[in-house]
Structures are given as C-alpha cells and as structure tokens.
PDB file of C-alpha atoms in Angstrom:
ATOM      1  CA  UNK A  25      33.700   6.834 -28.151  1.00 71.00           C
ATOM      2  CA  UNK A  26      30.075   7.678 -28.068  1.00 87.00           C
ATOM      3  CA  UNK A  27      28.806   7.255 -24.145  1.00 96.00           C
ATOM      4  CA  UNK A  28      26.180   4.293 -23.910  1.00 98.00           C
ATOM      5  CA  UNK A  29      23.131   6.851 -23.232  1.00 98.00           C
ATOM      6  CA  UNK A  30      24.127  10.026 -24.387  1.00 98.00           C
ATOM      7  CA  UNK A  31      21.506  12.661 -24.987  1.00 97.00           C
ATOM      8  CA  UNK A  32      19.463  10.487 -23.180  1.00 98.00           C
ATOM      9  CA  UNK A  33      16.088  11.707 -20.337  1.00 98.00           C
ATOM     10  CA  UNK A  34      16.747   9.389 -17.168  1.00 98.00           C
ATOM     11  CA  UNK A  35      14.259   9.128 -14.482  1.00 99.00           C
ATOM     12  CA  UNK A  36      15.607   7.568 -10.875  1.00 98.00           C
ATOM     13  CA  UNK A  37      13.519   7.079  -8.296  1.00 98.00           C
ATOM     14  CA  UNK A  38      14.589   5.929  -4.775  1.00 98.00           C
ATOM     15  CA  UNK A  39      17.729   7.338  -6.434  1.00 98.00           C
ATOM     16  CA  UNK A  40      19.350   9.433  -2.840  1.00 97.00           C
ATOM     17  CA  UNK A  41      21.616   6.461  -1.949  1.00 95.00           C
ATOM     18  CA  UNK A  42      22.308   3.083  -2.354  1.00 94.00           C
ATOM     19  CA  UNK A  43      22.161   1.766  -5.801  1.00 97.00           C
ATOM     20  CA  UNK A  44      19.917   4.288  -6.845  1.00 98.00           C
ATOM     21  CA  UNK A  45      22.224   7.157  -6.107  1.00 98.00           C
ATOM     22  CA  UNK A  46      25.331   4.473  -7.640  1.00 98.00           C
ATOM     23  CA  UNK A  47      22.850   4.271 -11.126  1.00 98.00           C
ATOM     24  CA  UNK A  48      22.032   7.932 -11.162  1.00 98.00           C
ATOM     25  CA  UNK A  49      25.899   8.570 -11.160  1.00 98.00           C
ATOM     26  CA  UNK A  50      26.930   6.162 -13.590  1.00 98.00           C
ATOM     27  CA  UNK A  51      24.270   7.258 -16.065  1.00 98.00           C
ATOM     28  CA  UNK A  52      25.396  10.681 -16.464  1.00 98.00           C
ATOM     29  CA  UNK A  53      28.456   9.474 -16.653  1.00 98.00           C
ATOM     30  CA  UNK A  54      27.086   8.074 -19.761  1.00 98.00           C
ATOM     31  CA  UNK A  55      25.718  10.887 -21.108  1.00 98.00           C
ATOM     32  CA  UNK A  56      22.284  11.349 -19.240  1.00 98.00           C
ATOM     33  CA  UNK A  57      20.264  13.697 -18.456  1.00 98.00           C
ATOM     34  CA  UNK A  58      19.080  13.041 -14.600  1.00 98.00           C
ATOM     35  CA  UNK A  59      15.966  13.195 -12.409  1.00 98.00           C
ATOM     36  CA  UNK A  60      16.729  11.563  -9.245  1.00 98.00           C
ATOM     37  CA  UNK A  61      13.396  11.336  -7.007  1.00 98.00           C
ATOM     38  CA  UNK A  62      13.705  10.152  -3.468  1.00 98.00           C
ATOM     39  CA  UNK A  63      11.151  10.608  -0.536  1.00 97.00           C
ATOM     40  CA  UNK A  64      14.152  12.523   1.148  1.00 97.00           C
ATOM     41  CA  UNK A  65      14.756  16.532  -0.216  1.00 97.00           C
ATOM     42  CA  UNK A  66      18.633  16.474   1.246  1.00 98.00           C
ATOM     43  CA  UNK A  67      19.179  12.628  -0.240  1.00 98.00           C
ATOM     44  CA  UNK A  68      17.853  13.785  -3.702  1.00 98.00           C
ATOM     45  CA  UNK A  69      19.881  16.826  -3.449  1.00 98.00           C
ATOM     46  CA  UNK A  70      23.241  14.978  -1.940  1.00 98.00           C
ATOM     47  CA  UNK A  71      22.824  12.380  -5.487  1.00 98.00           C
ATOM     48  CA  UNK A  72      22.291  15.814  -8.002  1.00 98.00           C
ATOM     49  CA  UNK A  73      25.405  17.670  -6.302  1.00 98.00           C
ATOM     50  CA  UNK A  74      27.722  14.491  -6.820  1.00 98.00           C
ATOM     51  CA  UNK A  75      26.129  14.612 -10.738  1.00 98.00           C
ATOM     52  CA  UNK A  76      26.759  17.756 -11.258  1.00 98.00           C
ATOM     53  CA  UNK A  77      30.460  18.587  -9.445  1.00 98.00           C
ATOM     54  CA  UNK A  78      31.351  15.328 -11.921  1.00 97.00           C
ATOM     55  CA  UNK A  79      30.023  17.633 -14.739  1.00 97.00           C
ATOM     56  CA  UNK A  80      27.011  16.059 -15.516  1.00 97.00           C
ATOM     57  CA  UNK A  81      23.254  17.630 -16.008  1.00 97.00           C
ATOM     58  CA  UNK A  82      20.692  16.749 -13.078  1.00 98.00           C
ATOM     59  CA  UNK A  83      17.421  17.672 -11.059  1.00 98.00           C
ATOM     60  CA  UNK A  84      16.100  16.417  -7.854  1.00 98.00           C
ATOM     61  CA  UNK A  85      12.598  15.665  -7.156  1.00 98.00           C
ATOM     62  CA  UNK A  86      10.959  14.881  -3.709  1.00 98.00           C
ATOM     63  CA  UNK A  87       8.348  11.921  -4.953  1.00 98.00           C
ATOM     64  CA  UNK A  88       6.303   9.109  -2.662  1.00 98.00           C
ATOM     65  CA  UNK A  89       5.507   6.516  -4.963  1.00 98.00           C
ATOM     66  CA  UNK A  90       2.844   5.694  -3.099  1.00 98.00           C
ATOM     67  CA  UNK A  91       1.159   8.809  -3.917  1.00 98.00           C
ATOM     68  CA  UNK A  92      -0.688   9.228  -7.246  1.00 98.00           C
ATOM     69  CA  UNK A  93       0.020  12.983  -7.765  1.00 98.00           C
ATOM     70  CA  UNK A  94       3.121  13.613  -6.666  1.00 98.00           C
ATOM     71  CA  UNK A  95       3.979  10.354  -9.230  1.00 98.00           C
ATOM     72  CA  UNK A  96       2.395  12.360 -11.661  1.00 98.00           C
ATOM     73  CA  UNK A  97       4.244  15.223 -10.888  1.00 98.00           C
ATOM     74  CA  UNK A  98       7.364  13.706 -10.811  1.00 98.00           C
ATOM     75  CA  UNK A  99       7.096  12.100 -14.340  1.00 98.00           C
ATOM     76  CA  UNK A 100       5.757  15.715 -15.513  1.00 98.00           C
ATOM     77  CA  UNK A 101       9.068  17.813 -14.145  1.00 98.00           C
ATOM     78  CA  UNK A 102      11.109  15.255 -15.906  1.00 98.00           C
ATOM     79  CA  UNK A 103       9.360  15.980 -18.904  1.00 98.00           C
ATOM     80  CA  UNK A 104       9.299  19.779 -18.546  1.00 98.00           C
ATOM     81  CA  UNK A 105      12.422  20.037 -17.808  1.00 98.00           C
ATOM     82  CA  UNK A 106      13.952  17.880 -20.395  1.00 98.00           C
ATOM     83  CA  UNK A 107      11.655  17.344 -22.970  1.00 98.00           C
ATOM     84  CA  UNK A 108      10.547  13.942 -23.032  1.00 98.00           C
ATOM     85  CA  UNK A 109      11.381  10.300 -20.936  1.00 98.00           C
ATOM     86  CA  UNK A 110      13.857   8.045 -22.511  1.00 98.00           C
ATOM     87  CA  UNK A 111      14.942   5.491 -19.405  1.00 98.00           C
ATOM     88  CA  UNK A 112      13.239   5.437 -16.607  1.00 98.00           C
ATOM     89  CA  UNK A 113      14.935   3.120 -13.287  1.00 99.00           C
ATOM     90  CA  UNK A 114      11.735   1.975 -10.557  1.00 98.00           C
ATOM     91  CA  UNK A 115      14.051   1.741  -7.637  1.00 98.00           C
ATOM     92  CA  UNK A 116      12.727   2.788  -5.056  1.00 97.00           C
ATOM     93  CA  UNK A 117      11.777   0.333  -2.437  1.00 96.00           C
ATOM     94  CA  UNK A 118      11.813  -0.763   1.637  1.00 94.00           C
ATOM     95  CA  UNK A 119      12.917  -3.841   3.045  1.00 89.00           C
ATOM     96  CA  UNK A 120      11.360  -6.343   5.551  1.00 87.00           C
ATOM     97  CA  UNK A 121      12.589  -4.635   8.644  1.00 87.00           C
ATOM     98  CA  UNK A 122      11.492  -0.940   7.507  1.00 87.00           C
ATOM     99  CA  UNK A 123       7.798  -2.156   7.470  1.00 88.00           C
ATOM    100  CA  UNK A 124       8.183  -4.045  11.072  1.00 86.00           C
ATOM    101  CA  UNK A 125       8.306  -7.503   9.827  1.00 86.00           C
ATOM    102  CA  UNK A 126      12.070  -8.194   9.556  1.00 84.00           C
ATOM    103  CA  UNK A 127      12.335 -12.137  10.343  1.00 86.00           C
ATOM    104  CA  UNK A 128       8.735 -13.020  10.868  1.00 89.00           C
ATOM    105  CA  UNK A 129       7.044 -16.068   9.421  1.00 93.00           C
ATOM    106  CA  UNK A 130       4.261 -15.698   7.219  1.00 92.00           C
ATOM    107  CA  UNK A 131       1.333 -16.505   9.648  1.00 92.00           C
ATOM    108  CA  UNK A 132       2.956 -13.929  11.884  1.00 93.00           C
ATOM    109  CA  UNK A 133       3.311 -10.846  10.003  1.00 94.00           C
ATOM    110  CA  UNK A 134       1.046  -7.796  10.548  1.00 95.00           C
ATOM    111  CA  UNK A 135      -1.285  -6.572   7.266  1.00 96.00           C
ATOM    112  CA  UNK A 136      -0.215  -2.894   8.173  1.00 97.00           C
ATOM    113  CA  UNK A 137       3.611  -4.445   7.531  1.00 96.00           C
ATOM    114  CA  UNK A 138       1.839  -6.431   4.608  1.00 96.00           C
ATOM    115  CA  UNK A 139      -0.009  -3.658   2.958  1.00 97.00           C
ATOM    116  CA  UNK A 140       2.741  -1.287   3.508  1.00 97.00           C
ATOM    117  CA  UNK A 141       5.565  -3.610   1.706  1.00 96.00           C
ATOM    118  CA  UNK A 142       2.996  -4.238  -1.232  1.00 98.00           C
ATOM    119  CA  UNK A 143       2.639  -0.514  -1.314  1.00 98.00           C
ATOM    120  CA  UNK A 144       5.740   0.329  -1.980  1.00 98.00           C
ATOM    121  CA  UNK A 145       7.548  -2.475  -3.498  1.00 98.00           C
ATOM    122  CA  UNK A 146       4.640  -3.806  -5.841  1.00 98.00           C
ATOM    123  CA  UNK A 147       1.829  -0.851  -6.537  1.00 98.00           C
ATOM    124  CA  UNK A 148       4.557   1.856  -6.727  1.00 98.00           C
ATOM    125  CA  UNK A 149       6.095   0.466  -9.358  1.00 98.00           C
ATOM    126  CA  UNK A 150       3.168   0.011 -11.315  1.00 98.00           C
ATOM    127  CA  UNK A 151       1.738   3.566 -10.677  1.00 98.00           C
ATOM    128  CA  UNK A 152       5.110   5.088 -11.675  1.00 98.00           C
ATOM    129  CA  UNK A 153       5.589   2.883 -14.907  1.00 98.00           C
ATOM    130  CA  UNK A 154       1.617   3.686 -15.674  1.00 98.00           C
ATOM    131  CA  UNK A 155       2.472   7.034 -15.936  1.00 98.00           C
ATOM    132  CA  UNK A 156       6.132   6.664 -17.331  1.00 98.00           C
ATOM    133  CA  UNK A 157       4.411   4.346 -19.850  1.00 98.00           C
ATOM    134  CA  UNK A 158       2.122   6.924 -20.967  1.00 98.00           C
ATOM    135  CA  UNK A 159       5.060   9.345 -21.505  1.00 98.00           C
ATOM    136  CA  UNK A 160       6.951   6.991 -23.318  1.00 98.00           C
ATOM    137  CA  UNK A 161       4.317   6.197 -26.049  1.00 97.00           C
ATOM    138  CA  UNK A 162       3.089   9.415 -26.889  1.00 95.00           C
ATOM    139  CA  UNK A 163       7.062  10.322 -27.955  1.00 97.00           C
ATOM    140  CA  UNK A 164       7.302   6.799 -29.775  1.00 96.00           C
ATOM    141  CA  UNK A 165       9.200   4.449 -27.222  1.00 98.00           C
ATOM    142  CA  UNK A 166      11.336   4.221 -24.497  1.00 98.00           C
ATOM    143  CA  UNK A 167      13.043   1.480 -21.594  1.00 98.00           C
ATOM    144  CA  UNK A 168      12.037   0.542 -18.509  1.00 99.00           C
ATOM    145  CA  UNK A 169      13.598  -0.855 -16.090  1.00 99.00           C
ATOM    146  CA  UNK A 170      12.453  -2.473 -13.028  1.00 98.00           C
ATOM    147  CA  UNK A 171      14.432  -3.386  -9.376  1.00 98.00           C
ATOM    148  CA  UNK A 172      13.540  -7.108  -8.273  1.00 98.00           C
ATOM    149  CA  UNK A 173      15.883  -9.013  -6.171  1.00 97.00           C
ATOM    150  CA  UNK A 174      17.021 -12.555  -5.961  1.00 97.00           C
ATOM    151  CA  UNK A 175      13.762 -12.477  -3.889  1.00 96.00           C
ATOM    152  CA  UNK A 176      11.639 -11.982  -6.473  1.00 97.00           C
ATOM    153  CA  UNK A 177      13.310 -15.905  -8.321  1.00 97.00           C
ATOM    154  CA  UNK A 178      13.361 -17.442  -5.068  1.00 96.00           C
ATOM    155  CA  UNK A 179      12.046 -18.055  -1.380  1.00 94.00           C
ATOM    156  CA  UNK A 180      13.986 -15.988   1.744  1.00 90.00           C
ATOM    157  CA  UNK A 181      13.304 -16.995   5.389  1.00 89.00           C
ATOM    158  CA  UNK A 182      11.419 -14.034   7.453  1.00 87.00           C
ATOM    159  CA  UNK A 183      10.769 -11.854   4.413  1.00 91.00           C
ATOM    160  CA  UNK A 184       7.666 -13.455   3.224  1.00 94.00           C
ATOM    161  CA  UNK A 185       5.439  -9.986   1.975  1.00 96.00           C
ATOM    162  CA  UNK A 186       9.565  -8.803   0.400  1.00 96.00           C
ATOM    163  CA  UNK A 187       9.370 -12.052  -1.310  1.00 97.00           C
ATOM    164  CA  UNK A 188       5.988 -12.006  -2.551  1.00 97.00           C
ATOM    165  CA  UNK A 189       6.062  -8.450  -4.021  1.00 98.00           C
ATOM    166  CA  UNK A 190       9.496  -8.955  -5.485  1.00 98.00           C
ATOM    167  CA  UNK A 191       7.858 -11.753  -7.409  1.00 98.00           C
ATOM    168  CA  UNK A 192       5.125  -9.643  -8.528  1.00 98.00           C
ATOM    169  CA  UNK A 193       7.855  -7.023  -9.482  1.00 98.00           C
ATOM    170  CA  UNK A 194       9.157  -9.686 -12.189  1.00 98.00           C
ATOM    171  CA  UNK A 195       5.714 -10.711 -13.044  1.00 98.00           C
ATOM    172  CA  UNK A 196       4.539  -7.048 -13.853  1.00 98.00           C
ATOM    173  CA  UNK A 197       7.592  -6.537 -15.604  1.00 98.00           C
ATOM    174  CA  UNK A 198       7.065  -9.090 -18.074  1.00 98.00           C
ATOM    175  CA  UNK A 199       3.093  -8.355 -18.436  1.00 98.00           C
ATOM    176  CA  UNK A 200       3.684  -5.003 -19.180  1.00 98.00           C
ATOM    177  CA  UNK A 201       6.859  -5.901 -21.563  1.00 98.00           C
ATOM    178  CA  UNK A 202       4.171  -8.053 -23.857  1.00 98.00           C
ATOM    179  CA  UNK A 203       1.771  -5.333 -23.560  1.00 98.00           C
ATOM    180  CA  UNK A 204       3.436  -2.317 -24.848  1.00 98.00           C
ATOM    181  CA  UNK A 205       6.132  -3.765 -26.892  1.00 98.00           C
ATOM    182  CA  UNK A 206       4.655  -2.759 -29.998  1.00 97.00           C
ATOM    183  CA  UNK A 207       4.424   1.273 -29.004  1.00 97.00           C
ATOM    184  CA  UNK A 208       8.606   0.598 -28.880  1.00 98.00           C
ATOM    185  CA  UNK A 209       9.183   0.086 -25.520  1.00 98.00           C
ATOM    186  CA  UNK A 210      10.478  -2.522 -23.540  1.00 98.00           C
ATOM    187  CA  UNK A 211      10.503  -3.300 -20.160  1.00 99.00           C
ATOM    188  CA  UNK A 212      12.829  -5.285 -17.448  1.00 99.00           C
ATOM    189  CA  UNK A 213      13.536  -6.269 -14.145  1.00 98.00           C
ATOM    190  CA  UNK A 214      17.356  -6.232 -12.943  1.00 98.00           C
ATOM    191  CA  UNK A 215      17.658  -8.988  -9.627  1.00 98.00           C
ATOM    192  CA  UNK A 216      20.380  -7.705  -7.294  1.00 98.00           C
ATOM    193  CA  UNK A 217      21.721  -9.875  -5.034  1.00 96.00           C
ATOM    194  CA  UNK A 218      23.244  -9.013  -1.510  1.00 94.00           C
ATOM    195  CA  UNK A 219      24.979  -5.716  -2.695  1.00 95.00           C
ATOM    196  CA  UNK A 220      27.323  -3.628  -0.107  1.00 92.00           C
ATOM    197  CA  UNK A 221      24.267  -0.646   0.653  1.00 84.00           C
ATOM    198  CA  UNK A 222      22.598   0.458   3.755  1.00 79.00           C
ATOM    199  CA  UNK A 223      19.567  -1.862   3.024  1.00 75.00           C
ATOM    200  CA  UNK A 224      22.000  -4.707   3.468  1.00 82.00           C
ATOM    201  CA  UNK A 225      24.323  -3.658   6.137  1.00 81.00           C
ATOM    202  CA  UNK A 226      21.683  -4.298   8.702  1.00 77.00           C
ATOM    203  CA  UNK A 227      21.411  -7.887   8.177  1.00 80.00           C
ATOM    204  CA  UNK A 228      25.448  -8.115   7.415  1.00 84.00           C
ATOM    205  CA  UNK A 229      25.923  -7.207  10.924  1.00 85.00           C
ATOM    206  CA  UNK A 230      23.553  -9.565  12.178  1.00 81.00           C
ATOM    207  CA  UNK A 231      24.513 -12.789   9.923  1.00 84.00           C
ATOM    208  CA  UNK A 232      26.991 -11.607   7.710  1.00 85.00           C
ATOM    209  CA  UNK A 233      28.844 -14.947   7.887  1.00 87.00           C
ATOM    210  CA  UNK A 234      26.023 -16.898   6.825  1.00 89.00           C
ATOM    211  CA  UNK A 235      24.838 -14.393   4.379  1.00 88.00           C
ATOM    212  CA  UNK A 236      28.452 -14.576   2.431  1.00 92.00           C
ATOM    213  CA  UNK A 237      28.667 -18.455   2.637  1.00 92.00           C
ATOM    214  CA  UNK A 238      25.437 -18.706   0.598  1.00 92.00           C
ATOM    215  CA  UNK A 239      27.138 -16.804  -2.322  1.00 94.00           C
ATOM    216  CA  UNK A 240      29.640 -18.456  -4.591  1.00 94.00           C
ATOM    217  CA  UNK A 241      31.960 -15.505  -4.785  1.00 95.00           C
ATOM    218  CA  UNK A 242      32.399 -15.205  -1.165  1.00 94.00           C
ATOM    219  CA  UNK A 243      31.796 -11.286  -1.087  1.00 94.00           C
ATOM    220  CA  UNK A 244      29.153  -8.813  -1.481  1.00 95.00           C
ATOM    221  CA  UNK A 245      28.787  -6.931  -4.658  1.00 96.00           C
ATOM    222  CA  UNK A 246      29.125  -2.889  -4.973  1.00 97.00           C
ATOM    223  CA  UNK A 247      26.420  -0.329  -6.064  1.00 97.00           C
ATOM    224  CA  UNK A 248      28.158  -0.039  -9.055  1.00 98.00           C
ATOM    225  CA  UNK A 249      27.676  -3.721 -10.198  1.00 98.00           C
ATOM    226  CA  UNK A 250      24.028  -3.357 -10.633  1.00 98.00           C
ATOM    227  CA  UNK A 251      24.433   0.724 -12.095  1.00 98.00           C
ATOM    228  CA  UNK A 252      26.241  -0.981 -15.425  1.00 98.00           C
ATOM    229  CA  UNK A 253      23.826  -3.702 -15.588  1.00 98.00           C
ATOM    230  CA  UNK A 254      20.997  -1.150 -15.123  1.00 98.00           C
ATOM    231  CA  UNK A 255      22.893   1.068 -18.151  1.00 98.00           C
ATOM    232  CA  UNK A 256      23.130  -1.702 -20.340  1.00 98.00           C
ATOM    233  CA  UNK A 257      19.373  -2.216 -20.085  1.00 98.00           C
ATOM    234  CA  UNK A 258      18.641   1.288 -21.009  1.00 98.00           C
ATOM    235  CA  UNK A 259      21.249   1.321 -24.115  1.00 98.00           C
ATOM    236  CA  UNK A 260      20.834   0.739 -27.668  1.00 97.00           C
ATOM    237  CA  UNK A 261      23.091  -2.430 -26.830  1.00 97.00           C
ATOM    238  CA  UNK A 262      20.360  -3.846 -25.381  1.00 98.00           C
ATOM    239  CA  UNK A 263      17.456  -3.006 -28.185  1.00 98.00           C
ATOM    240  CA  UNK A 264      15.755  -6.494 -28.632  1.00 98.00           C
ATOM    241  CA  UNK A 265      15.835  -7.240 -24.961  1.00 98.00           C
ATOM    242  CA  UNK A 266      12.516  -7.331 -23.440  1.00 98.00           C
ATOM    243  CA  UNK A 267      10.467  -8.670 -20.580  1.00 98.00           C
ATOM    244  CA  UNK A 268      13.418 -10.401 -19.174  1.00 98.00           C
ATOM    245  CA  UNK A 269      15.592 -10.467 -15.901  1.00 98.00           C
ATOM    246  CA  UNK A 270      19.223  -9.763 -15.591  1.00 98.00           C
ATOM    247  CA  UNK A 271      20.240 -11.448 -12.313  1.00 98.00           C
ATOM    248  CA  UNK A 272      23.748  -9.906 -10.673  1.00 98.00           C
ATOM    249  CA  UNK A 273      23.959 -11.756  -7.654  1.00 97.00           C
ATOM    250  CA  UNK A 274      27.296 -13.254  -7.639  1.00 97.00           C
ATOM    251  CA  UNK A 275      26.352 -16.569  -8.085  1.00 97.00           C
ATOM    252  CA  UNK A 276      23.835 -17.222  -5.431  1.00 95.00           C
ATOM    253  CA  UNK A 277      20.926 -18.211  -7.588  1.00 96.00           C
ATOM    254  CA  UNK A 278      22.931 -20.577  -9.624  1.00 95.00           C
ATOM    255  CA  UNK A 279      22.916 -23.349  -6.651  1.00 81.00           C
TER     256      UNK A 279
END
C-alpha cells in the first residue's frame, strides 16, 4: 500500500516536541522527507534521531519564526536539501503563561506579553507561509497547513492575546487559501483541543478536573491524534480541501 505522502518535502516547525515532534514522526512514517525546525538545536536534533533510527530521511534546523532571515533560511535548507516544498506544518507556537500572562483578564495583560504572543502565534505564521508560499508556486503547488486551537473558534478565560491570535491564525488561513488557490495550493488550519503535551500539562496540574469535565470524552487526546489529522491534510486524500478547519478536540466545541 502506497504511504499517504510518500516522496513527499515536509517542513515542521516548532517540530522538537509535543505535537510537532508527534507530526514530524508520523509523516515519515508516511513516506516524507523531514525538516523539523525548532528554536532549540538538541530538541530539533532529539525529533531527527527518533526519524531516522525508525528508518526514515530527516534534517534539523534551528529557526525563530520571529526572525525574517533565519525564516528564510529555513525554507531555503529545506529546499536545498530536498529539492523543492511539498507540505509544510506552521506549528510552532507559545502559550499564555510562556509570555507572562497566563490567567490575566484582558484589561490586565502587559503589551510586551501582548506583542510577544502576536509575534509568535499570529506574524510567524504568516512570515513562514509568505515564504513557504513563494516556494510552493514557483514548483506549481503545494499544502499548507496551519496550528489553531479550539481557541482560535471560541473564547478561553485568562488567555485573551492566545485567543485573539488563534483567531487570526484561522482567519489568515482562509485569506490566504482564497488567495493562492489558483497557483495549486491550498491552505488549512487544524484546531487541537486539550492534547496530552507539555503545553498542556501545566494547566492539567492546576485544573485538570475542570479541564476534563468540559470535554465530552472525558480524557485528553495524544500527539498522535492531531499528527493523522495533520497527514490527511497534506495527502492527495485531501485534494479539494481548502481554507477550512479540521477541529480534533474530543468533543468540546460541539456543546
């Protein structure tokens, strides 16, 4: 059976843990070649070892997507090492309490926290799709696909600036879907829900009672969950699906 992205040029960024490292994994699994970029050399490197000892083809970058160049330079190594971009995976992100605003209201938040969220979570996407985008059209198409969160469909208490750029996330997602569709390549947004990673497990340990009684399945999902869904995307299974979000939440956002 042919894997779902065999042959394939994947770019992963934020991809040194979490469900960035779980996606990297899974897509050579299916046949990918992998770039996993992270801010962290030994978390890049940790992701590209598990690849590889699996038997699958990989190469870690050390990226900010913050940064203009070293964006640049990141989409560039994929494409000298491998050729051209097929799939590209914006995952890399912080939450709420990594910017010093975990739990405050909206009035009370900081602009450094503000700015630095929006930084991240909203503008780094769109600097490293601008540039994966670019890639992508000159070779004749390509998918995107973009980490939201079931805070970018609906409101969360004390993560106001998470909330508003995982919003934007979806908003930017579909824009850009609509505005390059006709160079052959589409764009979306996956919308994870409370997911069993290090991002989560601090506020597990603080409310992880409430946090499980607002989902409908009564559990947290695994890396893995959003890896297939994130796969699936990037197939040929998914070819007329564009500018669209695939929630995997376990059921919280259908109350």
């Amino acid at each position: 059976m042919t894997r779902l992205l065999e042959g394939k040029s994947a770019l992963v960024t934020g991809g040194g843990s979490g469900i960035g490292r779980a996606t990297s994994i899974v897509m050579a699994r299916e046949g990918a070649f992998i770039t996993v970029a992270d801010l962290s050399g030994p978390a890049a490197d940790e992701t590209i070892e598990l690849i590889r000892a699996a038997g699958g083809e990989a190469q870690a970058v050390v990226a900010d997507v913050t940064k203009p160049d070293e964006v640049t330079a990141m989409v560039a190594a994929v494409v000298t090492t491998y050729g051209r971009l097929d799939c590209a995976y914006n995952n890399a992100g912080v939450a709420a309490v990594h910017v010093g605003a975990g739990g405050q209201r909206v009035g009370d938040i900081s602009q450094q926290a503000w700015d630095r969220m929006l930084a991240v979570n909203l503008t780094g996407v769109w600097l490293c799709m601008k540039h994966e985008l670019a890639a992508m059209e000159g070779q004749g198409g390509g998918v995107i696909v973009n980490t939201s969160s079931i805070a970018g469909l609906v409101g969360l208490p004390g993560s106001n600036a998470y909330v508003a750029a995982k919003h934007g996330v979806i908003g930017l997602t579909r824009a850009a879907a609509i505005d390059h569709a006709a160079t052959g390549v589409r764009v979306n947004a996956v919308c994870p829900g409370y997911i069993e990673t290090p991002m989560v497990a601090e506020a597990m340990a603080r409310r992880g009672d409430q946090i499980l009684a607002t989902v409908p399945m009564r559990r947290l999902g695994i890396a893995d969950d959003i890896a297939e869904a994130v796969v699936w995307l990037c197939s040929d299974r998914s070819g007329f699906v564009t500018g669209t979000t695939l929630t995997v939440d376990g059921g919280y956002t259908a109350g």
